[in-house]
Short mmCIF file of C-alpha atoms in Angstrom, two decimals:
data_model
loop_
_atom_site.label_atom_id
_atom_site.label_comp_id
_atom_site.label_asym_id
_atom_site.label_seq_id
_atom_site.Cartn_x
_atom_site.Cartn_y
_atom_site.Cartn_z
CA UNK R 1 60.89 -65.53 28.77
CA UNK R 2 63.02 -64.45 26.08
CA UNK R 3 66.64 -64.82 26.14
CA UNK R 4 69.78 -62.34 24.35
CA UNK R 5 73.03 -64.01 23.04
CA UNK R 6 75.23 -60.94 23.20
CA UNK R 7 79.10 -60.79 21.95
CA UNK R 8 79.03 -63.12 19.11
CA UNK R 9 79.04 -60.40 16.66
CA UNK R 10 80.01 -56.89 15.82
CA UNK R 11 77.24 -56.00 12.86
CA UNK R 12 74.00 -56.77 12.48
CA UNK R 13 73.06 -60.84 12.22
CA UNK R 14 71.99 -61.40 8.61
CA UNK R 15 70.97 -65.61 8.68
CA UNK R 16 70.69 -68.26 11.35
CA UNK R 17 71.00 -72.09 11.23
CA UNK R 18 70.53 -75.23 13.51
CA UNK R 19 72.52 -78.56 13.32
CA UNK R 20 70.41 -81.50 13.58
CA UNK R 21 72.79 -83.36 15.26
CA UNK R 22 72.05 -84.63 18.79
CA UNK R 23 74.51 -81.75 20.25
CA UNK R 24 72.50 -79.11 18.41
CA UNK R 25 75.00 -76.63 17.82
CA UNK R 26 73.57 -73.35 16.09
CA UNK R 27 75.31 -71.12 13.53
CA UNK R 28 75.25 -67.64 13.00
CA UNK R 29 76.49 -65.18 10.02
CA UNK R 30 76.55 -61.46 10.09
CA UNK R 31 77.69 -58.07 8.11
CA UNK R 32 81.59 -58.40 7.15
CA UNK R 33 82.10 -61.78 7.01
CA UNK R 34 81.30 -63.16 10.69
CA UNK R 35 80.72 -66.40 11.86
CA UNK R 36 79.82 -67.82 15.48
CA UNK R 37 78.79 -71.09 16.56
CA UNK R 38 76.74 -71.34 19.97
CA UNK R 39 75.64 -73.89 22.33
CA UNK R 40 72.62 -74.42 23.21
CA UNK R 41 73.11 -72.43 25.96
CA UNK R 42 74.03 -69.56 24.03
CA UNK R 43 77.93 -69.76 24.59
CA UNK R 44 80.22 -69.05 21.97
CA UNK R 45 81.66 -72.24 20.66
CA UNK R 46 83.79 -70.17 18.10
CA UNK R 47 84.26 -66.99 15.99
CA UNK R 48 85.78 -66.59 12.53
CA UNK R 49 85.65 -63.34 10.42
CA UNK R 50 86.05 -64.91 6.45
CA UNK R 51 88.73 -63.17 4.27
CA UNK R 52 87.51 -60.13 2.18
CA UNK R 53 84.59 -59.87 4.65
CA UNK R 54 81.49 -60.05 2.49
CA UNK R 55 78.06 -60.26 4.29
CA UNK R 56 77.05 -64.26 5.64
CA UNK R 57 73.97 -64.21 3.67
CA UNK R 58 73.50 -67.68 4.35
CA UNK R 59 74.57 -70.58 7.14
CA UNK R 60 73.06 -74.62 6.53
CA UNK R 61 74.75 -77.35 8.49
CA UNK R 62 74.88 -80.83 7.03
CA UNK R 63 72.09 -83.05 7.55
CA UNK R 64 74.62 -86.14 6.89
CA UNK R 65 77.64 -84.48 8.23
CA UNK R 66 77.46 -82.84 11.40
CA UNK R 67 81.16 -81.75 11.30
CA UNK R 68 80.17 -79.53 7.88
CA UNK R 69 78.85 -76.03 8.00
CA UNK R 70 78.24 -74.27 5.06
CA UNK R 71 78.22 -70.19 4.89
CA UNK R 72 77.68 -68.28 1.49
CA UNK R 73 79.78 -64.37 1.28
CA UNK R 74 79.62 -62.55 -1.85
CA UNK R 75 79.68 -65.09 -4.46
CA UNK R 76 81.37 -67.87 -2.17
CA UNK R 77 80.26 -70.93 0.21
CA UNK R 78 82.92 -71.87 2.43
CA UNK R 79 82.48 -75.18 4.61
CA UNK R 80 83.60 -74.89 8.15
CA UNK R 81 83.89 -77.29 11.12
CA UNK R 82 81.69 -75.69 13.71
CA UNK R 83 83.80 -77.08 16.55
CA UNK R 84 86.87 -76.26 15.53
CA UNK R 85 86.49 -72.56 12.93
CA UNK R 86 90.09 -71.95 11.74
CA UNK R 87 90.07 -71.58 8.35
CA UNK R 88 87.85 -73.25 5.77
CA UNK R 89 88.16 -76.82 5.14
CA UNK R 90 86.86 -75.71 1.32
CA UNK R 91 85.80 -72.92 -0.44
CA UNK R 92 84.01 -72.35 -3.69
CA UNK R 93 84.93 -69.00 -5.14
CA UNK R 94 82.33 -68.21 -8.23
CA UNK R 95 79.47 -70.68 -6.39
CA UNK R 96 77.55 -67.94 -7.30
CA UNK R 97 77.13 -66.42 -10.41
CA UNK R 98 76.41 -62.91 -8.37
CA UNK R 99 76.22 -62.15 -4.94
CA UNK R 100 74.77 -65.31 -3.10
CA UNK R 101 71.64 -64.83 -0.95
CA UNK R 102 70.58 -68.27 0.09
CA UNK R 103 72.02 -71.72 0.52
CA UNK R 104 69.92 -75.20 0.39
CA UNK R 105 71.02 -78.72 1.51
CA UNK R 106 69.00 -81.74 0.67
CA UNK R 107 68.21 -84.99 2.82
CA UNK R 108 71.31 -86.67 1.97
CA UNK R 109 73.88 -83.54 1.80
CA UNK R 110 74.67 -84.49 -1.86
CA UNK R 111 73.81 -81.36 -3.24
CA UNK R 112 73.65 -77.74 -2.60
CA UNK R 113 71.32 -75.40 -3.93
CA UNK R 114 73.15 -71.17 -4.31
CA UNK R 115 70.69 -68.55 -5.24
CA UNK R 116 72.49 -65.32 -5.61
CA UNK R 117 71.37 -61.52 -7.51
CA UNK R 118 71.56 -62.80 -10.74
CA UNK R 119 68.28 -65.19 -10.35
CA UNK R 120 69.95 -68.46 -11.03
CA UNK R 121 70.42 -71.10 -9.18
CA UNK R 122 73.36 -73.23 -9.14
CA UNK R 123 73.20 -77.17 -7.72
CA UNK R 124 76.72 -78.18 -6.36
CA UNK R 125 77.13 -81.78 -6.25
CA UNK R 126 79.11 -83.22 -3.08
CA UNK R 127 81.32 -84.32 -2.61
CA UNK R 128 83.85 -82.07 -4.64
CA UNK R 129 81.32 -78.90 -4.63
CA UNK R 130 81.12 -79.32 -9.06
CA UNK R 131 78.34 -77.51 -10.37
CA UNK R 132 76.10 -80.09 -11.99
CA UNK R 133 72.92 -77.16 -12.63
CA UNK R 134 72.38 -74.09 -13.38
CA UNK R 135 68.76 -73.29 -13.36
CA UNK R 136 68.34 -69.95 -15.03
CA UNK R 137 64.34 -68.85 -14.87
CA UNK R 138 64.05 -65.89 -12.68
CA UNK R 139 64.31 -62.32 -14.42
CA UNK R 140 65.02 -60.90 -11.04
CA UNK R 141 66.62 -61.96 -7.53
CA UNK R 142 66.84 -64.84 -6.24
CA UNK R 143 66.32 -64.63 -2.52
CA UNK R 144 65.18 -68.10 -1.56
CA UNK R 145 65.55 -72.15 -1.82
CA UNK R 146 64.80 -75.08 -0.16
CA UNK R 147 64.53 -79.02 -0.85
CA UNK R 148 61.86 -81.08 -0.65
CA UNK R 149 61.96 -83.43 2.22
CA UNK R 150 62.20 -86.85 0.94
CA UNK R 151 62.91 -85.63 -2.32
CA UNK R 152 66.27 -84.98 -3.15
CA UNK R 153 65.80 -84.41 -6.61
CA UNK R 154 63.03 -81.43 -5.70
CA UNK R 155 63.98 -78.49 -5.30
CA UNK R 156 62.20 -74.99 -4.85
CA UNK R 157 62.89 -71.64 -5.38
CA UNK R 158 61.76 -67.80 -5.25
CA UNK R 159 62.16 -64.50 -5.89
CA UNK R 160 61.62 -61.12 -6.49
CA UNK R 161 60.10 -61.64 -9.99
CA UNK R 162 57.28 -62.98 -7.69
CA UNK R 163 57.49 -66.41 -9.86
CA UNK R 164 58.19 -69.53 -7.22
CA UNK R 165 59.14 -72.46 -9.38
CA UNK R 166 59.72 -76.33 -8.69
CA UNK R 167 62.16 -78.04 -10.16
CA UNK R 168 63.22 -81.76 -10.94
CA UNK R 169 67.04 -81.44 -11.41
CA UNK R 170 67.21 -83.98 -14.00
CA UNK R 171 66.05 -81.42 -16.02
CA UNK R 172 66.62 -77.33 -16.50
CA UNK R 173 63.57 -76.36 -16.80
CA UNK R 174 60.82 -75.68 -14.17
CA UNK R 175 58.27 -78.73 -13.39
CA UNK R 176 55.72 -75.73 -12.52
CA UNK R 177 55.74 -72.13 -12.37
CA UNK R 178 53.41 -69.62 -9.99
CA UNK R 179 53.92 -65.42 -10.34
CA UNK R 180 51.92 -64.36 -7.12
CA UNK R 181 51.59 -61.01 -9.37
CA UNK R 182 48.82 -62.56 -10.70
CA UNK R 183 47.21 -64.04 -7.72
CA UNK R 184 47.60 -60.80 -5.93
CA UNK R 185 45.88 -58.96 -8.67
CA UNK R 186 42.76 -60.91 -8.75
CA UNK R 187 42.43 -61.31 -5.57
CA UNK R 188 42.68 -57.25 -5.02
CA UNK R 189 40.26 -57.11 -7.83
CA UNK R 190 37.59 -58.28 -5.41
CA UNK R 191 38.69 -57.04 -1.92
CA UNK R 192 40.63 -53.11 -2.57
CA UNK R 193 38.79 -50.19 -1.10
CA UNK R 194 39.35 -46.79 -2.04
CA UNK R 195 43.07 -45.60 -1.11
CA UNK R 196 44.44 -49.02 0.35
CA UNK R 197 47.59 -49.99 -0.87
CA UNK R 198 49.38 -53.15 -1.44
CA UNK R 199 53.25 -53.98 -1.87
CA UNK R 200 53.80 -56.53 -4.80
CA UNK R 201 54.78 -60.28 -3.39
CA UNK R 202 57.90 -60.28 -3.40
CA UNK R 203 59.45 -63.68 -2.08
CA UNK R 204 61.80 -63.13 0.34
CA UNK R 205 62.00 -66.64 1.78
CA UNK R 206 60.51 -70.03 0.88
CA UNK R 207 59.97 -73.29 3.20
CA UNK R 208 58.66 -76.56 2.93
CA UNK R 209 57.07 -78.45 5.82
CA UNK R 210 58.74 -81.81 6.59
CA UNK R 211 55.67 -84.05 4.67
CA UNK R 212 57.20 -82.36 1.43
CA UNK R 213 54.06 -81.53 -0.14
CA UNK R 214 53.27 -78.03 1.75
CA UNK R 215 55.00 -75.10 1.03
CA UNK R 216 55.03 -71.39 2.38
CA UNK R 217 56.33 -68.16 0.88
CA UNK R 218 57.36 -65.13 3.05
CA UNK R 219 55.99 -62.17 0.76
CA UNK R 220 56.27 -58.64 0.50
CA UNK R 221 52.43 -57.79 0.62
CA UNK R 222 52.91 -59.43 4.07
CA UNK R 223 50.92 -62.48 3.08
CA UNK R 224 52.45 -66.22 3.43
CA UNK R 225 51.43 -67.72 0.27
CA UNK R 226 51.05 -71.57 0.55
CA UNK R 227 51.10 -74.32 -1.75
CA UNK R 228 50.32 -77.87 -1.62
CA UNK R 229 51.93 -80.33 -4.14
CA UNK R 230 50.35 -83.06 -5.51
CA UNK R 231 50.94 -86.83 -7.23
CA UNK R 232 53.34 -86.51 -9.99
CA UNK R 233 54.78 -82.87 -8.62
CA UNK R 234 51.82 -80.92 -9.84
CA UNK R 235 50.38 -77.96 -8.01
CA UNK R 236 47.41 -78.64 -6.49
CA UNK R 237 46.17 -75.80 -4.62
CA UNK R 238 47.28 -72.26 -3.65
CA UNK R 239 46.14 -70.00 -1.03
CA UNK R 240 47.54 -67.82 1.28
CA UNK R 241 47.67 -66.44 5.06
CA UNK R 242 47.96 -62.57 6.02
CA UNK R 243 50.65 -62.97 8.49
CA UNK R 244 51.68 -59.62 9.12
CA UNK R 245 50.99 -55.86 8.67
CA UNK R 246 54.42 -55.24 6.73
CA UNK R 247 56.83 -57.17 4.88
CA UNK R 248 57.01 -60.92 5.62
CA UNK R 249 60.91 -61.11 5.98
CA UNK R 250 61.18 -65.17 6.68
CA UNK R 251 58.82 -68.35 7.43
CA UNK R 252 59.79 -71.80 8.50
CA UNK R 253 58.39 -74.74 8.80
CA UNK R 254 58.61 -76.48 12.76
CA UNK R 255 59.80 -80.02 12.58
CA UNK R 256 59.55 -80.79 16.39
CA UNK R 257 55.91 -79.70 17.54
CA UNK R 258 52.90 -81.97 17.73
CA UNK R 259 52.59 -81.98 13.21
CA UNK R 260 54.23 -80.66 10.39
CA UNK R 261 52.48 -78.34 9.88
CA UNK R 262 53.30 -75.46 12.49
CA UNK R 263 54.66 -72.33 10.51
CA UNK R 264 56.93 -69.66 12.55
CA UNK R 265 56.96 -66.04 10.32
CA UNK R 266 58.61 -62.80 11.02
CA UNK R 267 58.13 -59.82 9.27
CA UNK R 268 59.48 -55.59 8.78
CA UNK R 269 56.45 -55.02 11.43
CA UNK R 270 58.64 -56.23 14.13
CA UNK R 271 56.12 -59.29 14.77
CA UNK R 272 56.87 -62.85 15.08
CA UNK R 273 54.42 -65.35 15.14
CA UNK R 274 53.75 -69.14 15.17
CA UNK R 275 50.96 -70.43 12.93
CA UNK R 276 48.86 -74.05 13.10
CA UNK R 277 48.26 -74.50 9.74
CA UNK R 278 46.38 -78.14 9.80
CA UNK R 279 43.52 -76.85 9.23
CA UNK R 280 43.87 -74.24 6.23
CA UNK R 281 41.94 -75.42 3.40
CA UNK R 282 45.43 -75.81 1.29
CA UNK R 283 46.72 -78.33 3.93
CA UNK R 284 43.39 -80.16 4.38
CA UNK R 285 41.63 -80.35 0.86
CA UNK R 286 38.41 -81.11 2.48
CA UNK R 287 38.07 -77.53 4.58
CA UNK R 288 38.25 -75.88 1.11
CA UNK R 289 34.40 -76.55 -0.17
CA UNK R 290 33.56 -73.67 2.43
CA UNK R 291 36.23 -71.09 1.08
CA UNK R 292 36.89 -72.14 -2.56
CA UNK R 293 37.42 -69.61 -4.94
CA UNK R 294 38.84 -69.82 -8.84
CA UNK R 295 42.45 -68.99 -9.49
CA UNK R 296 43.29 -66.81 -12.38
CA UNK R 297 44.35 -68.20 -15.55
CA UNK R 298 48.44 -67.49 -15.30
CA UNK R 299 49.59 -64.64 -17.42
CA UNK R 300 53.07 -64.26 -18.89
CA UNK R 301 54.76 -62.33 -16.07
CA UNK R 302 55.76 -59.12 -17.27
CA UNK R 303 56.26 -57.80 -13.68
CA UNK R 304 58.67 -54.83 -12.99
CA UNK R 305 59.92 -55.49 -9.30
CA UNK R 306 62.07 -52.99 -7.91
CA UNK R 307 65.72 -54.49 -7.37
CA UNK R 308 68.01 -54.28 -4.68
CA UNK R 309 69.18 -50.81 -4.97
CA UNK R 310 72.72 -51.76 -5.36
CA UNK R 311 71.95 -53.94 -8.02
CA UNK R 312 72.06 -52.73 -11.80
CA UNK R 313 69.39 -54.16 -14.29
CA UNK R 314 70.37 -57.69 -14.69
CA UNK R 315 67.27 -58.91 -15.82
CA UNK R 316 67.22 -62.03 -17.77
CA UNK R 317 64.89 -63.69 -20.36
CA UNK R 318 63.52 -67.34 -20.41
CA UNK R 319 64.65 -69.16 -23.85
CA UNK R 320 61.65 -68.23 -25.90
CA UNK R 321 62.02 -72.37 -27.04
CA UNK R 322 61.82 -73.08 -23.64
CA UNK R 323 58.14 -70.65 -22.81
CA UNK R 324 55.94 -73.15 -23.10
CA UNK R 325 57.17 -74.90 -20.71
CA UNK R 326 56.39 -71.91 -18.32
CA UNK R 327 53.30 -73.97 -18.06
CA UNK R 328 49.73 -75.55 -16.95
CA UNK R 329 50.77 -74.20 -13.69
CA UNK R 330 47.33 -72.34 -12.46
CA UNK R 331 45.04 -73.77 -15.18
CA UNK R 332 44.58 -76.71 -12.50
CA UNK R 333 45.08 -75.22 -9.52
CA UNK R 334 42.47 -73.47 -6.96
CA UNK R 335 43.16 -71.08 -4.53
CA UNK R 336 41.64 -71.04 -1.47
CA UNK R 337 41.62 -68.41 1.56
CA UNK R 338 41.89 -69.40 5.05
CA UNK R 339 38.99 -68.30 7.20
CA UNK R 340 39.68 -65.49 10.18
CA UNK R 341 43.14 -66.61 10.52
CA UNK R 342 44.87 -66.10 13.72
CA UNK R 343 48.50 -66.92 14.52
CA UNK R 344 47.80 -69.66 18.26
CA UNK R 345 51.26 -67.33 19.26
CA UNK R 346 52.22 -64.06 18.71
CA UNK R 347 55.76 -62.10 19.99
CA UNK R 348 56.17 -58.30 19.47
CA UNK R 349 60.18 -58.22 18.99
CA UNK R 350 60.01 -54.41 18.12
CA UNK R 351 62.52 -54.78 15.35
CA UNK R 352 62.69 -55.69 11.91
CA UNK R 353 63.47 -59.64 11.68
CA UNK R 354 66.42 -60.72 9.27
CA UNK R 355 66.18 -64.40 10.25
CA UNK R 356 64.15 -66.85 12.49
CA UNK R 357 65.41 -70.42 13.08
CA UNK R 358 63.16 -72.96 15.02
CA UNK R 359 65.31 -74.86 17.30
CA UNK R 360 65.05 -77.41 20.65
CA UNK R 361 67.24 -75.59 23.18
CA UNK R 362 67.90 -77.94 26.47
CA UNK R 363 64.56 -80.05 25.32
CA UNK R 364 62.48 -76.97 24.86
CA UNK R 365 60.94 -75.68 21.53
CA UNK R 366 62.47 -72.41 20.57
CA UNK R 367 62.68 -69.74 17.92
CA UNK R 368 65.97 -67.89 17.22
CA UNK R 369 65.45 -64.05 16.14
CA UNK R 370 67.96 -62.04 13.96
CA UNK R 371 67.12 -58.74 13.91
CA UNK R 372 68.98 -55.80 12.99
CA UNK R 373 71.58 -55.87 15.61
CA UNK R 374 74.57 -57.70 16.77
CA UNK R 375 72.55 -59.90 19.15
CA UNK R 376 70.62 -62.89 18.66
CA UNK R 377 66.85 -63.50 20.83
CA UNK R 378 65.63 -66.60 21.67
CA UNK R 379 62.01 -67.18 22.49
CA UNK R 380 60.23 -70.21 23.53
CA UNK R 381 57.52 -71.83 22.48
CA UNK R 382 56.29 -73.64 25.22
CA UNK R 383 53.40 -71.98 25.78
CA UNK R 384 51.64 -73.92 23.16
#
């Protein structure tokens, strides 16, 4: 049954992380600048509050250094030793251009990916933490990225302009570009009754299952929107699951069940839910003949999303040199709906969910909850 770890925090837990190290320590960052590192027990390890106590928006240990954790606050990332938090070992003031709101390592721990308000995203290359990017292609927030496994070069990213891109990082531009906007709308074209609403897809949180080539997109419109990359980086399919009644808040990936491609969500409904996505037509090309439909050509985005309400009107423009670039995205691409989906677990936690983080506590398959308070839940998964 579910589990609390209680007294690691004062405010509300914002972001979650697991070491992959054998001793599994877990990380967690909270309102004004708190940091605790549990066992997998769920006892406090250690607990630092960072100077000028901006919100942890972010926590990623070091998948080639075990004894580096990395924790974004305000427009810093500050590495910590998560067995011995005293002050930071490092910190980057300015990693961020704005406030940060995600953090990315890839395979090797060479570079870290900073999304922050401002809808860049800066690559720091390690060591010495000297940004080598700056990828400027949202016009909004951006709230997510993540690596592709395997591909250090690859990396991801999403927003709340709706657009997630792909990037190569030898280059500044996007490889491909997808605005959900656009898949939303035609797909509400066909299925909107009289009165229904629908929030805009927002992308709160991106993942990408361990193969490399699957990715899924918490949304707004409560959908997980997937996508499966092809040879040579190129999009080859889109589709998406309705995962939850609200908001979807976060959605991860599960390394450590029987395939890659088990997806844990959370949403603003207060649901959490563990999907089995080998069978969805965008993970298995040959279950789409049943449920194929044609994507939309892609449209310029000229999307308004609503900002963070403490943020001004930062908007910026893509290079108009650079717009064609913006690209054959959906012109090859199909999307495909999955069939009566049905999540093979599902948790009512009751309150919004900030952060999930799939983890093997004592040997068991896990997921951490963040919700809006102080304490942490942990669930397991062993039913499956």
């Amino acid at each position: 049954m579910a589990r609390q770890w209680s007294e690691g925090h004062s405010t509300p837990i914002l972001c979650v992380g697991a070491s992959p190290a054998p001793e599994g320590l877990l990380a967690s960052g909270s309102e004004g600048g708190e940091v605790t590192v549990w066992s997998q027990e769920g006892t406090i390890i250690g607990h630092l509050r960072l100077h000028g106590e901006d919100d942890c928006t972010s926590v990623v240990f070091s998948p080639a250094a075990p004894g580096q954790l990395y924790v974004s606050h305000g427009d810093t990332v500050s590495v910590l030793d998560p067995r011995n938090l005293k002050s930071p070992a490092e910190e980057f003031h300015g990693a961020g251009e704005e406030e940060i709101n995600a953090l990315a390592l890839n395979d090797t721990g060479s570079a870290l990916a900073v999304a922050d308000d401002s809808g860049a995203v800066r690559v720091l290359e390690f060591p010495g933490g000297k940004v080598c990017r700056t990828l400027r292609r949202h016009t909004n927030i951006c709230s997510s990225v993540a690596f592709r496994p395997q591909r250090p070069n690859n990396l991801l990213s999403a927003g709340l302009d709706m657009q997630v891109m792909l990037w190569g990082l030898q280059k500044t531009r996007p490889l491909w570009t997808l605005n959900l906007q656009d898949v939303a709308e035609e797909e509400d074209d066909h299925q909107q009754r009289p009165g229904q609403l629908f929030n805009p897809p927002l992308v709160h949180c991106v993942s990408v299952a361990s193969c490399g080539n699957i990715v899924g997109c918490a949304a707004e419109d409560g959908r997980v929107h997937l996508m499966r990359i092809g040879s040579g980086s190129k999009l080859e399919q889109q589709g998406a699951v309705k995962a939850h009644s609200q908001g979807a808040s976060q959605a991860h990936f599960v390394n450590f069940l029987s395939h890659p491609y088990w997806l844990v969500t959370g949403g603003n409904d207060g649901q959490v839910a563990l999907w089995d996505l080998s069978k969805h037509p965008v993970v298995t090309p040959e279950a789409k003949a049943k449920t194929r439909v044609t994507a939309p050509p892609r449209r310029k985005g000229k999307s308004k999303a609503k900002r963070k309400e403490q943020t001004q009107d930062k908007a910026k423009t893509p290079e108009k040199e650079e717009k064609e670039v913006e690209d054959e995205v959906a012109a090859g691409s199909e999307e495909v709906m999955e069939e009566k989906p049905g999540p093979k677990l599902s948790i009512n936690h009751e309150d919004k969910v900030n952060w999930l983080c799939p983890a093997v506590l004592k040997g068991e398959p896990s997921v951490v909850v963040a919700d809006q308070s102080s304490s942490l839940t942990v669930y397991p998964l062993s039913q499956l």
